[in-house]
Amino acid sequence: KAGVTQTPRYLIKTRGQQVTLSCSPISGHRSVSWYQQTPGQGLQFLFEYFSETQRNKGNFPGRFSGRQFSNSRSEMNVSTLELGDSALYLCASSFRQGEGYEQYFGPGTRLTVT
Amino acid sequence: GDSVTQMEGPVTLSEEAFLTINCTYTATGYPSLFWYVQYPGEGLQLLLKATKADDKGSNKGFEATYRKETTSFHLEKGSVQVSDSAVYFCALTPGGYQKVTFGTGTKLQVIP
């Protein structure tokens, strides 16, 4: 099975712009989660989608949004970019495995805001 | 809220040394516990997991035991290799939910 894919892998934007990142989950996985990774804050949960519905949301401003399509592919959007949004954005897909969820991560999109 | 505390890094070991990375957690209910590894320039890979008390997760020579009485999930390996150099993250998910809470990560450097 192909793993989780994320596009683009690298992105450079300027302050005030908006950006859309894409994630294709492993075939058969219906849940997609997004995380932001920075040196200062570590890994922080953004949101999770399951069957096109947002099920969980982290503590991020409304500039961060996402959606999931009927084929489980997901996009996240960040509007009015700030310098502090520079980070590695990781997507993970999952299915229920026994009594615990296993999440499989993509390679990430490295966003640099200048 | 849920939280995970890991030992500060970096940890530098010689090849074939014994590894322990401490991890403790705070969570309500019965979380599932995980160790993820991140190699330079890559995303996270699931290393091992445990879903209930006294479960032992193991993979590639790494082990961790879910200790509910001490709320701990310490990662161990008997003999590390240079190829184990990476950042290790302890994490939990609350029962029934997908939101993963990660520790801050511990960088391991193994020298020949």
mmCIF file of C-alpha atoms in Angstrom:
data_model
loop_
_atom_site.group_PDB
_atom_site.id
_atom_site.type_symbol
_atom_site.label_atom_id
_atom_site.label_comp_id
_atom_site.label_asym_id
_atom_site.label_seq_id
_atom_site.Cartn_x
_atom_site.Cartn_y
_atom_site.Cartn_z
ATOM 1 C CA LYS A 1 0.000 0.000 0.000
ATOM 2 C CA ALA A 2 1.180 3.488 -0.732
ATOM 3 C CA GLY A 3 1.838 5.621 2.317
ATOM 4 C CA VAL A 4 0.436 9.003 3.220
ATOM 5 C CA THR A 5 1.407 11.586 0.640
ATOM 6 C CA GLN A 6 1.574 15.318 1.134
ATOM 7 C CA THR A 7 1.951 18.023 -1.451
ATOM 8 C CA PRO A 8 3.809 20.203 -1.876
ATOM 9 C CA ARG A 9 6.831 19.149 0.159
ATOM 10 C CA TYR A 10 8.223 22.669 0.384
ATOM 11 C CA LEU A 11 6.553 26.036 0.138
ATOM 12 C CA ILE A 12 7.674 29.625 0.526
ATOM 13 C CA LYS A 13 5.064 32.329 1.029
ATOM 14 C CA THR A 14 5.048 35.935 2.161
ATOM 15 C CA ARG A 15 3.159 37.438 5.071
ATOM 16 C CA GLY A 16 -0.484 38.091 4.368
ATOM 17 C CA GLN A 17 -0.811 35.442 1.696
ATOM 18 C CA GLN A 18 -2.810 32.282 2.062
ATOM 19 C CA VAL A 19 -1.747 28.701 1.461
ATOM 20 C CA THR A 20 -3.405 25.347 0.844
ATOM 21 C CA LEU A 21 -1.733 22.063 1.706
ATOM 22 C CA SER A 22 -2.912 18.682 0.507
ATOM 23 C CA CYS A 23 -2.874 15.237 2.059
ATOM 24 C CA SER A 24 -3.794 11.882 0.537
ATOM 25 C CA PRO A 25 -4.310 9.184 3.170
ATOM 26 C CA ILE A 26 -3.510 5.518 2.914
ATOM 27 C CA SER A 27 -6.134 3.717 0.900
ATOM 28 C CA GLY A 28 -8.999 2.650 3.146
ATOM 29 C CA HIS A 29 -8.204 5.113 5.915
ATOM 30 C CA ARG A 30 -11.069 7.454 6.630
ATOM 31 C CA SER A 31 -9.561 9.619 9.331
ATOM 32 C CA VAL A 32 -7.080 12.381 8.590
ATOM 33 C CA SER A 33 -5.384 14.517 11.218
ATOM 34 C CA TRP A 34 -3.149 17.549 10.846
ATOM 35 C CA TYR A 35 -0.299 18.661 13.093
ATOM 36 C CA GLN A 36 2.024 21.634 13.207
ATOM 37 C CA GLN A 37 5.641 21.005 14.211
ATOM 38 C CA THR A 38 7.912 23.866 15.260
ATOM 39 C CA PRO A 39 11.150 23.895 17.255
ATOM 40 C CA GLY A 40 9.571 26.050 19.954
ATOM 41 C CA GLN A 41 6.142 24.455 20.359
ATOM 42 C CA GLY A 42 6.849 20.909 19.261
ATOM 43 C CA LEU A 43 4.028 18.908 17.727
ATOM 44 C CA GLN A 44 0.622 20.450 18.088
ATOM 45 C CA PHE A 45 -2.692 19.019 16.972
ATOM 46 C CA LEU A 46 -4.615 21.143 14.490
ATOM 47 C CA PHE A 47 -7.717 19.132 13.604
ATOM 48 C CA GLU A 48 -9.063 15.759 12.612
ATOM 49 C CA TYR A 49 -11.537 14.825 9.901
ATOM 50 C CA PHE A 50 -13.523 11.664 9.534
ATOM 51 C CA SER A 51 -15.968 11.038 6.701
ATOM 52 C CA GLU A 52 -15.816 14.703 5.652
ATOM 53 C CA THR A 53 -16.655 15.959 9.163
ATOM 54 C CA GLN A 54 -14.338 17.722 11.550
ATOM 55 C CA ARG A 55 -14.374 15.636 14.732
ATOM 56 C CA ASN A 56 -11.694 17.297 16.813
ATOM 57 C CA LYS A 57 -10.025 20.662 16.778
ATOM 58 C CA GLY A 58 -6.907 21.943 18.479
ATOM 59 C CA ASN A 59 -6.256 25.352 19.904
ATOM 60 C CA PHE A 60 -5.432 27.315 16.749
ATOM 61 C CA PRO A 61 -6.932 30.554 15.448
ATOM 62 C CA GLY A 62 -9.638 30.556 12.818
ATOM 63 C CA ARG A 63 -7.067 31.358 10.126
ATOM 64 C CA PHE A 64 -6.371 27.639 10.129
ATOM 65 C CA SER A 65 -9.077 25.594 8.472
ATOM 66 C CA GLY A 66 -9.438 22.302 6.729
ATOM 67 C CA ARG A 67 -11.733 20.038 4.863
ATOM 68 C CA GLN A 68 -12.017 16.459 3.745
ATOM 69 C CA PHE A 69 -13.378 15.172 0.483
ATOM 70 C CA SER A 70 -15.473 12.097 -0.200
ATOM 71 C CA ASN A 71 -12.358 10.166 -1.236
ATOM 72 C CA SER A 72 -10.816 10.966 2.207
ATOM 73 C CA ARG A 73 -8.233 13.327 0.766
ATOM 74 C CA SER A 74 -7.838 16.376 2.932
ATOM 75 C CA GLU A 75 -6.687 19.943 2.557
ATOM 76 C CA MET A 76 -5.750 22.494 5.123
ATOM 77 C CA ASN A 77 -5.745 26.202 4.502
ATOM 78 C CA VAL A 78 -3.988 28.983 6.327
ATOM 79 C CA SER A 79 -5.098 32.519 5.539
ATOM 80 C CA THR A 80 -3.316 35.793 6.257
ATOM 81 C CA LEU A 81 -0.014 34.087 6.880
ATOM 82 C CA GLU A 82 2.200 35.244 9.735
ATOM 83 C CA LEU A 83 5.900 34.657 10.251
ATOM 84 C CA GLY A 84 5.065 32.342 13.156
ATOM 85 C CA ASP A 85 3.217 30.007 10.811
ATOM 86 C CA SER A 86 6.541 28.794 9.463
ATOM 87 C CA ALA A 87 6.585 25.135 10.389
ATOM 88 C CA LEU A 88 6.493 21.560 9.237
ATOM 89 C CA TYR A 89 2.874 20.553 8.712
ATOM 90 C CA LEU A 90 2.264 16.862 9.132
ATOM 91 C CA CYS A 91 -0.724 14.893 8.031
ATOM 92 C CA ALA A 92 -1.616 11.504 9.465
ATOM 93 C CA SER A 93 -4.210 8.967 8.474
ATOM 94 C CA SER A 94 -5.573 6.223 10.631
ATOM 95 C CA PHE A 95 -7.920 3.310 11.054
ATOM 96 C CA ARG A 96 -9.008 1.583 14.168
ATOM 97 C CA GLN A 97 -6.573 -1.151 15.118
ATOM 98 C CA GLY A 98 -7.698 -3.263 18.032
ATOM 99 C CA GLU A 99 -8.328 -1.074 21.035
ATOM 100 C CA GLY A 100 -6.075 1.759 19.957
ATOM 101 C CA TYR A 101 -5.713 4.001 16.999
ATOM 102 C CA GLU A 102 -2.528 3.889 14.939
ATOM 103 C CA GLN A 103 -1.648 6.958 12.979
ATOM 104 C CA TYR A 104 0.518 6.863 9.896
ATOM 105 C CA PHE A 105 2.288 10.079 9.065
ATOM 106 C CA GLY A 106 3.242 11.636 5.786
ATOM 107 C CA PRO A 107 6.628 13.283 5.172
ATOM 108 C CA GLY A 108 5.218 16.736 5.850
ATOM 109 C CA THR A 109 5.069 20.059 4.057
ATOM 110 C CA ARG A 110 7.749 22.543 5.073
ATOM 111 C CA LEU A 111 6.170 26.016 4.993
ATOM 112 C CA THR A 112 8.388 29.068 5.213
ATOM 113 C CA VAL A 113 6.761 32.473 5.610
ATOM 114 C CA THR A 114 8.929 35.488 4.802
ATOM 115 C CA GLY B 1 -5.960 18.328 29.872
ATOM 116 C CA ASP B 2 -3.820 15.460 28.672
ATOM 117 C CA SER B 3 -0.051 15.865 28.727
ATOM 118 C CA VAL B 4 3.115 13.895 28.076
ATOM 119 C CA THR B 5 6.468 14.608 29.681
ATOM 120 C CA GLN B 6 9.705 13.260 28.239
ATOM 121 C CA MET B 7 13.253 13.505 29.425
ATOM 122 C CA GLU B 8 15.204 16.378 27.962
ATOM 123 C CA GLY B 9 17.705 15.644 25.248
ATOM 124 C CA PRO B 10 19.943 15.351 23.500
ATOM 125 C CA VAL B 11 21.029 11.929 24.643
ATOM 126 C CA THR B 12 24.415 10.825 23.363
ATOM 127 C CA LEU B 13 25.388 7.161 23.618
ATOM 128 C CA SER B 14 28.109 4.955 22.271
ATOM 129 C CA GLU B 15 27.142 2.141 19.956
ATOM 130 C CA GLU B 16 25.923 -0.976 21.832
ATOM 131 C CA ALA B 17 25.055 1.029 24.948
ATOM 132 C CA PHE B 18 21.745 0.566 26.790
ATOM 133 C CA LEU B 19 19.068 3.161 26.098
ATOM 134 C CA THR B 20 16.309 4.447 28.349
ATOM 135 C CA ILE B 21 14.139 7.421 27.468
ATOM 136 C CA ASN B 22 11.707 8.295 30.228
ATOM 137 C CA CYS B 23 8.108 9.213 29.520
ATOM 138 C CA THR B 24 5.292 9.975 31.940
ATOM 139 C CA TYR B 25 1.768 11.049 31.139
ATOM 140 C CA THR B 26 -1.321 12.663 32.552
ATOM 141 C CA ALA B 27 -4.661 11.636 31.113
ATOM 142 C CA THR B 28 -8.181 10.836 32.147
ATOM 143 C CA GLY B 29 -9.551 7.409 31.499
ATOM 144 C CA TYR B 30 -7.516 4.782 29.720
ATOM 145 C CA PRO B 31 -5.343 6.248 26.996
ATOM 146 C CA SER B 32 -3.378 4.357 24.397
ATOM 147 C CA LEU B 33 0.350 5.050 24.493
ATOM 148 C CA PHE B 34 2.792 5.282 21.614
ATOM 149 C CA TRP B 35 6.402 5.889 20.735
ATOM 150 C CA TYR B 36 7.106 7.542 17.397
ATOM 151 C CA VAL B 37 10.483 8.097 15.768
ATOM 152 C CA GLN B 38 11.442 10.885 13.384
ATOM 153 C CA TYR B 39 14.550 10.592 11.260
ATOM 154 C CA PRO B 40 16.089 13.772 9.824
ATOM 155 C CA GLY B 41 13.978 15.297 7.068
ATOM 156 C CA GLU B 42 11.192 12.757 7.448
ATOM 157 C CA GLY B 43 7.767 12.468 9.007
ATOM 158 C CA LEU B 44 6.979 10.417 12.089
ATOM 159 C CA GLN B 45 6.990 6.638 12.096
ATOM 160 C CA LEU B 46 5.132 4.573 14.656
ATOM 161 C CA LEU B 47 7.713 2.600 16.612
ATOM 162 C CA LEU B 48 5.526 0.753 19.112
ATOM 163 C CA LYS B 49 2.304 1.042 21.052
ATOM 164 C CA ALA B 50 0.403 -0.268 24.076
ATOM 165 C CA THR B 51 -3.299 0.028 24.634
ATOM 166 C CA LYS B 52 -3.853 -1.122 28.226
ATOM 167 C CA ALA B 53 -2.093 -1.449 31.531
ATOM 168 C CA ASP B 54 0.835 -3.899 31.646
ATOM 169 C CA ASP B 55 0.916 -4.223 27.850
ATOM 170 C CA LYS B 56 4.419 -4.303 26.431
ATOM 171 C CA GLY B 57 4.981 -2.816 23.006
ATOM 172 C CA SER B 58 8.055 -3.910 21.094
ATOM 173 C CA ASN B 59 9.620 -3.362 17.689
ATOM 174 C CA LYS B 60 13.136 -3.395 16.208
ATOM 175 C CA GLY B 61 14.649 -4.195 19.610
ATOM 176 C CA PHE B 62 12.847 -1.322 21.349
ATOM 177 C CA GLU B 63 10.429 -2.030 24.196
ATOM 178 C CA ALA B 64 8.091 -0.040 26.426
ATOM 179 C CA THR B 65 5.645 -1.194 29.105
ATOM 180 C CA TYR B 66 2.405 0.605 29.960
ATOM 181 C CA ARG B 67 2.619 1.246 33.716
ATOM 182 C CA LYS B 68 -0.660 2.661 34.942
ATOM 183 C CA GLU B 69 0.399 2.803 38.589
ATOM 184 C CA THR B 70 3.313 5.113 37.747
ATOM 185 C CA THR B 71 1.684 6.629 34.605
ATOM 186 C CA SER B 72 4.831 5.845 32.671
ATOM 187 C CA PHE B 73 5.825 4.382 29.308
ATOM 188 C CA HIS B 74 9.626 4.390 29.247
ATOM 189 C CA LEU B 75 11.400 3.398 26.029
ATOM 190 C CA GLU B 76 14.307 0.938 26.272
ATOM 191 C CA LYS B 77 16.728 -0.785 23.954
ATOM 192 C CA GLY B 78 19.465 -3.124 25.028
ATOM 193 C CA SER B 79 22.062 -2.219 22.409
ATOM 194 C CA VAL B 80 21.725 0.906 20.282
ATOM 195 C CA GLN B 81 23.147 1.324 16.798
ATOM 196 C CA VAL B 82 24.259 4.409 14.891
ATOM 197 C CA SER B 83 21.163 3.975 12.715
ATOM 198 C CA ASP B 84 18.958 4.560 15.792
ATOM 199 C CA SER B 85 19.998 8.214 15.841
ATOM 200 C CA ALA B 86 16.747 10.148 15.554
ATOM 201 C CA VAL B 87 14.192 12.081 17.585
ATOM 202 C CA TYR B 88 11.831 9.951 19.680
ATOM 203 C CA PHE B 89 8.372 11.141 20.672
ATOM 204 C CA CYS B 90 6.187 9.674 23.370
ATOM 205 C CA ALA B 91 2.490 10.195 22.720
ATOM 206 C CA LEU B 92 -0.993 9.278 23.861
ATOM 207 C CA THR B 93 -4.510 9.213 22.505
ATOM 208 C CA PRO B 94 -7.477 9.325 24.832
ATOM 209 C CA GLY B 95 -9.794 6.383 24.573
ATOM 210 C CA GLY B 96 -11.927 6.570 21.461
ATOM 211 C CA TYR B 97 -10.455 9.742 20.016
ATOM 212 C CA GLN B 98 -7.840 10.508 17.390
ATOM 213 C CA LYS B 99 -6.302 13.583 18.944
ATOM 214 C CA VAL B 100 -2.707 12.691 19.713
ATOM 215 C CA THR B 101 -0.849 14.515 22.467
ATOM 216 C CA PHE B 102 2.903 14.398 21.953
ATOM 217 C CA GLY B 103 5.813 14.898 24.274
ATOM 218 C CA THR B 104 8.485 17.390 23.305
ATOM 219 C CA GLY B 105 10.712 14.747 21.755
ATOM 220 C CA THR B 106 14.116 13.415 22.782
ATOM 221 C CA LYS B 107 16.989 13.558 20.342
ATOM 222 C CA LEU B 108 19.205 10.485 20.421
ATOM 223 C CA GLN B 109 22.674 10.525 18.950
ATOM 224 C CA VAL B 110 24.608 7.276 18.784
ATOM 225 C CA ILE B 111 28.313 7.535 18.114
ATOM 226 C CA PRO B 112 30.476 4.695 16.756
#
